[in-house]
Short mmCIF file of C-alpha atoms in Angstrom, two decimals:
data_model
loop_
_atom_site.label_atom_id
_atom_site.label_comp_id
_atom_site.label_asym_id
_atom_site.label_seq_id
_atom_site.Cartn_x
_atom_site.Cartn_y
_atom_site.Cartn_z
CA MET A 4 19.66 -34.72 90.25
CA LYS A 5 18.85 -38.30 89.23
CA LEU A 6 16.99 -37.01 86.16
CA LYS A 7 20.01 -34.98 85.08
CA GLN A 8 22.30 -38.00 85.47
CA PHE A 9 19.87 -40.12 83.44
CA LEU A 10 19.72 -37.54 80.63
CA LEU A 11 23.52 -37.22 80.64
CA THR A 12 23.89 -40.99 80.35
CA VAL A 13 21.40 -41.13 77.46
CA CYS A 14 23.22 -38.34 75.59
CA THR A 15 26.55 -40.11 76.07
CA LEU A 16 25.13 -43.34 74.66
CA ILE A 17 23.68 -41.50 71.65
CA VAL A 18 27.03 -39.85 70.89
CA ALA A 19 28.80 -43.21 71.22
CA VAL A 20 26.34 -44.90 68.85
CA ILE A 21 26.71 -42.11 66.27
CA GLY A 22 30.50 -42.29 66.49
CA PHE A 23 30.42 -46.06 66.08
CA ALA A 24 28.19 -45.70 63.02
CA LYS A 25 30.57 -43.22 61.40
CA VAL A 26 33.73 -45.28 61.96
CA GLY A 27 33.67 -48.79 60.49
CA HIS A 28 35.58 -51.86 61.54
CA ALA A 29 39.11 -52.23 60.17
CA GLN A 30 39.51 -54.46 57.12
CA SER A 31 42.77 -56.11 56.07
CA VAL A 32 43.49 -55.38 52.40
CA SER A 33 46.32 -56.70 50.24
CA TYR A 34 47.98 -54.50 47.61
CA GLN A 35 50.71 -54.39 44.99
CA THR A 36 53.51 -51.83 44.64
CA TYR A 37 54.47 -50.81 41.09
CA LYS A 38 56.88 -48.48 39.38
CA TYR A 39 55.00 -45.28 38.65
CA GLY A 40 52.72 -45.60 35.64
CA THR A 41 53.58 -49.26 34.99
CA SER A 42 52.58 -52.76 36.08
CA THR A 43 56.19 -53.65 36.95
CA THR A 44 56.96 -54.32 40.61
CA SER A 45 58.82 -51.43 42.23
CA MET A 46 62.20 -51.84 43.92
CA ALA A 47 60.51 -50.37 47.03
CA ASP A 48 58.00 -53.24 47.18
CA GLY A 49 60.05 -55.14 49.77
CA TYR A 50 59.82 -52.25 52.23
CA TYR A 51 56.00 -52.34 52.46
CA ALA A 52 54.43 -54.62 55.07
CA ARG A 53 51.21 -56.45 54.19
CA PRO A 54 48.32 -56.15 54.59
CA ALA A 55 47.10 -52.56 54.81
CA THR A 56 44.17 -51.79 57.10
CA VAL A 57 41.15 -49.89 55.84
CA THR A 58 38.32 -48.31 57.84
CA VAL A 59 35.31 -46.30 56.72
CA SER A 60 35.03 -42.90 58.37
CA ASN A 61 32.70 -40.04 57.43
CA GLY A 62 31.89 -41.55 54.05
CA ALA A 63 35.50 -42.20 53.00
CA TYR A 64 38.14 -44.92 53.23
CA VAL A 65 40.99 -44.36 55.70
CA VAL A 66 43.93 -46.54 54.62
CA THR A 67 46.79 -47.28 57.02
CA MET A 68 50.07 -48.64 55.63
CA THR A 69 53.41 -49.58 57.21
CA ILE A 70 56.94 -49.38 55.80
CA ARG A 71 59.28 -51.90 57.46
CA THR A 72 63.07 -51.60 57.10
CA ALA A 73 65.96 -53.48 58.70
CA THR A 74 67.85 -51.62 61.42
CA ASN A 75 71.16 -52.01 59.56
CA LEU A 76 69.85 -49.61 56.88
CA SER A 77 69.75 -46.74 59.45
CA ALA A 78 66.70 -45.33 61.25
CA TRP A 79 63.60 -45.04 59.04
CA PRO A 80 65.44 -44.69 55.71
CA VAL A 81 62.17 -44.67 53.72
CA VAL A 82 59.63 -41.87 54.30
CA VAL A 83 56.51 -40.80 52.42
CA ASN A 84 56.42 -37.35 50.82
CA SER A 85 52.87 -37.61 49.51
CA ILE A 86 50.21 -40.18 48.64
CA ASP A 87 47.10 -39.75 46.51
CA GLY A 88 47.83 -36.02 46.26
CA GLN A 89 47.99 -35.44 50.03
CA ALA A 90 50.54 -35.45 52.81
CA PRO A 91 50.67 -38.65 54.89
CA GLN A 92 48.46 -38.56 57.99
CA ASN A 93 48.90 -40.05 61.48
CA VAL A 94 52.60 -40.77 60.93
CA THR A 95 54.21 -42.90 63.66
CA LYS A 96 57.81 -44.13 63.90
CA THR A 97 58.54 -47.15 66.07
CA GLN A 98 61.11 -49.93 66.40
CA SER A 99 60.25 -53.61 66.76
CA GLY A 100 62.96 -56.24 67.00
CA GLY A 101 65.35 -55.82 64.10
CA TYR A 102 63.08 -53.46 62.15
CA TYR A 103 62.11 -49.80 62.02
CA LEU A 104 58.38 -49.29 61.38
CA TYR A 105 57.00 -46.18 59.64
CA SER A 106 53.19 -46.18 59.72
CA TYR A 107 50.94 -43.62 58.05
CA SER A 108 47.45 -43.24 56.62
CA PHE A 109 45.60 -41.43 53.85
CA THR A 110 41.95 -40.79 53.03
CA THR A 111 40.19 -41.48 49.74
CA LYS A 112 36.68 -42.02 48.42
CA ASP A 113 37.82 -44.29 45.59
CA LEU A 114 40.29 -47.09 46.29
CA SER A 115 39.52 -49.09 43.16
CA GLY A 116 41.90 -47.14 40.92
CA VAL A 117 45.66 -46.65 40.99
CA ILE A 118 46.97 -44.71 44.00
CA SER A 119 50.18 -42.77 43.35
CA SER A 120 52.78 -41.88 45.96
CA SER A 121 56.13 -40.11 46.27
CA ILE A 122 58.72 -41.52 48.67
CA SER A 123 62.29 -40.70 49.71
CA ILE A 124 64.91 -43.41 50.23
CA ASN A 125 68.08 -42.46 52.12
CA VAL A 126 70.53 -45.20 53.10
CA PRO A 127 73.63 -43.24 54.25
CA GLY A 128 76.66 -43.92 52.11
CA VAL A 129 74.74 -46.33 49.88
CA TYR A 130 71.71 -44.78 48.17
CA LYS A 131 69.68 -41.57 48.23
CA ALA A 132 66.83 -40.72 45.84
CA ASN A 133 63.16 -39.81 45.48
CA HIS A 134 60.84 -42.29 43.79
CA ASN A 135 57.32 -42.12 42.38
CA ILE A 136 55.43 -45.38 42.84
CA SER A 137 51.88 -46.66 42.40
CA PHE A 138 49.65 -48.92 44.49
CA LYS A 139 46.79 -51.19 43.42
CA PHE A 140 44.53 -52.37 46.25
CA ASP A 141 42.30 -55.44 46.38
CA THR A 142 38.94 -53.87 47.22
CA SER A 143 36.84 -57.03 46.92
CA SER A 144 36.29 -57.28 50.68
CA LEU A 145 35.64 -53.58 51.32
CA PRO A 146 32.17 -52.25 52.14
CA ALA A 147 30.66 -49.82 49.66
CA LEU A 148 30.52 -46.15 50.60
CA SER A 149 27.27 -44.16 50.75
CA GLY A 150 25.15 -44.33 47.58
CA SER A 151 25.40 -40.62 46.88
CA THR A 152 28.92 -40.94 45.51
CA SER A 153 27.96 -43.83 43.26
CA SER A 154 24.83 -42.05 42.05
CA THR A 155 26.81 -38.93 41.26
CA SER A 156 29.42 -40.94 39.39
CA ALA A 157 26.75 -42.80 37.42
CA SER A 158 25.01 -39.55 36.58
CA GLY A 159 28.29 -38.03 35.43
CA ALA A 160 29.05 -41.08 33.32
CA ASN A 161 25.62 -40.97 31.68
CA SER A 162 26.03 -37.27 30.99
CA SER A 163 29.45 -37.85 29.45
CA SER A 164 28.10 -40.67 27.30
CA ALA A 165 25.23 -38.50 26.11
CA THR A 166 27.61 -35.66 25.26
CA ALA A 167 29.91 -38.00 23.37
CA ALA A 168 26.97 -39.48 21.44
CA THR A 169 25.76 -36.00 20.53
CA GLY A 170 29.21 -35.07 19.29
CA VAL A 171 29.34 -38.14 17.05
CA ALA A 172 25.83 -37.49 15.73
CA ASN A 173 26.74 -33.93 14.84
CA GLY A 174 29.80 -35.11 12.90
CA SER A 175 32.32 -33.27 15.08
CA SER A 176 35.77 -33.23 13.47
CA SER A 177 37.78 -32.00 16.46
CA SER A 178 39.39 -35.42 17.06
CA THR A 179 40.42 -35.71 13.44
CA SER A 180 41.93 -32.26 13.34
CA GLY A 181 43.74 -32.89 16.64
CA SER A 182 45.31 -36.12 15.38
CA ASN A 183 46.70 -34.28 12.35
CA ASP A 184 48.10 -31.43 14.44
CA PRO A 185 51.93 -31.49 14.00
CA GLN A 186 52.44 -29.69 17.34
CA LEU A 187 50.47 -32.41 19.15
CA SER A 188 52.63 -35.07 17.50
CA GLN A 189 55.79 -33.28 18.60
CA LYS A 190 54.48 -32.97 22.16
CA LEU A 191 53.69 -36.68 22.27
CA LYS A 192 57.16 -37.54 21.02
CA LYS A 193 58.67 -35.23 23.64
CA LEU A 194 56.64 -36.88 26.41
CA GLU A 195 57.68 -40.34 25.19
CA SER A 196 61.32 -39.24 25.17
CA GLN A 197 61.04 -37.86 28.72
CA ALA A 198 59.37 -41.05 29.94
CA SER A 199 62.09 -43.15 28.30
CA SER A 200 64.89 -41.09 29.84
CA GLN A 201 63.26 -41.25 33.29
CA SER A 202 62.92 -45.01 32.96
CA SER A 203 66.58 -45.33 31.94
CA ALA A 204 67.65 -43.15 34.87
CA ALA A 205 65.59 -45.26 37.29
CA LYS A 206 67.13 -48.46 35.92
CA ALA A 207 70.60 -46.96 36.26
CA LYS A 208 69.91 -46.01 39.89
CA GLU A 209 68.62 -49.49 40.65
CA SER A 210 71.69 -51.02 39.01
CA ARG A 211 74.02 -48.79 41.04
CA LEU A 212 72.15 -49.68 44.23
CA ALA A 213 72.41 -53.39 43.45
CA ARG A 214 76.14 -53.12 42.73
CA SER A 215 76.70 -51.09 45.89
CA THR A 216 74.78 -53.60 47.99
CA ILE A 217 76.71 -56.53 46.51
CA ALA A 218 80.02 -54.74 47.11
CA GLN A 219 79.01 -53.96 50.69
CA ASN A 220 78.07 -57.59 51.29
CA ASP A 221 81.41 -58.71 49.83
CA ARG A 222 83.27 -56.33 52.16
CA VAL A 223 81.33 -57.59 55.16
CA GLN A 224 82.00 -61.21 54.19
CA GLU A 225 85.71 -60.50 53.64
CA GLN A 226 85.99 -58.75 57.01
CA SER A 227 84.15 -61.65 58.66
CA GLN A 228 86.61 -64.13 57.15
CA LYS A 229 89.55 -62.02 58.36
CA ASN A 230 88.08 -61.86 61.86
CA GLN A 231 87.53 -65.62 61.84
CA THR A 232 91.13 -66.27 60.73
CA LEU A 233 92.44 -63.90 63.40
CA TYR A 234 90.31 -65.69 65.98
CA TYR A 235 91.86 -69.05 65.02
CA PHE A 236 95.38 -67.62 65.25
CA VAL A 237 94.67 -66.13 68.67
CA LEU A 238 93.12 -69.40 69.85
CA VAL A 239 96.04 -71.54 68.61
CA GLY A 240 98.55 -69.06 70.03
CA GLY A 241 96.79 -69.09 73.38
CA ILE A 242 96.79 -72.89 73.50
CA LEU A 243 100.49 -73.06 72.59
CA GLY A 244 101.31 -70.43 75.20
CA LEU A 245 99.39 -72.37 77.84
CA LEU A 246 101.22 -75.59 76.92
CA ILE A 247 104.56 -73.80 77.20
CA VAL A 248 103.65 -72.45 80.65
CA ILE A 249 102.55 -75.91 81.82
CA ALA A 250 105.72 -77.50 80.43
CA ALA A 251 107.87 -74.86 82.13
CA ALA A 252 106.09 -75.43 85.44
CA VAL A 253 106.53 -79.20 85.19
CA TYR A 254 110.21 -78.79 84.33
CA PHE A 255 110.69 -76.38 87.23
CA VAL A 256 109.08 -78.79 89.71
CA TRP A 257 111.07 -81.73 88.31
CA SER A 258 114.33 -79.76 88.55
CA ALA A 259 113.55 -78.70 92.10
CA LYS A 260 112.92 -82.30 93.14
CA LYS A 261 116.27 -83.40 91.65
CA GLN A 262 118.15 -80.78 93.64
CA ILE A 263 116.65 -81.85 96.97
CA PRO A 264 119.30 -84.01 98.77
CA ARG A 265 118.24 -87.52 99.65
CA HIS A 266 118.99 -88.87 103.17
#
């Protein structure tokens, strides 16, 4: 019996050590939030809490991020549709003080590039839209993943370089013919036009949101001023009423004393 307990304890320790080796310690990582495909800060940047936390698990980075919104914007008005081509994982919704917290994670083997995401913003009566945004993480403090991924990437890069060099040496003219292709030029112009229209639409939405927010703030301020004025009127009226009651009581007592016959 003692031998079985000893073996069971040893097996448990081995499993614990293996699990600890597979899951790394959490690292705090800062990041920037950009409009999709640009280096311009996104209007959603203010919703994202810093820093993100990153752990290494099974040869990949597990990144956990948190969206923090004020409670006066409704419950969890910003949610993640997708990030880095996958649905958000380990989603939790909590409330802390005057904020709603929406935490989620995603897994990637390369955090050095741009990470794209799709989010939905829904502030009832104010703003509702889907947005594509991009993240850029500071990976300087992150541990490197297993060498196999790097080796494979290096091998692929060398292979691509060799292929490109061979193509140049053989005098390939495919690039030249492609650049002179009128259909390609038309497609590029169409893509540029679409990108321009999407950018204009996004700017228009942001402008409408800003105007709506300013108008809402003006209404709140106006209502607050009205309430304050009403409060002063009620206070002054109450004081005057109290003075009238006191004066009436004094007059009543004084009149009663005058009517009492003196002996």
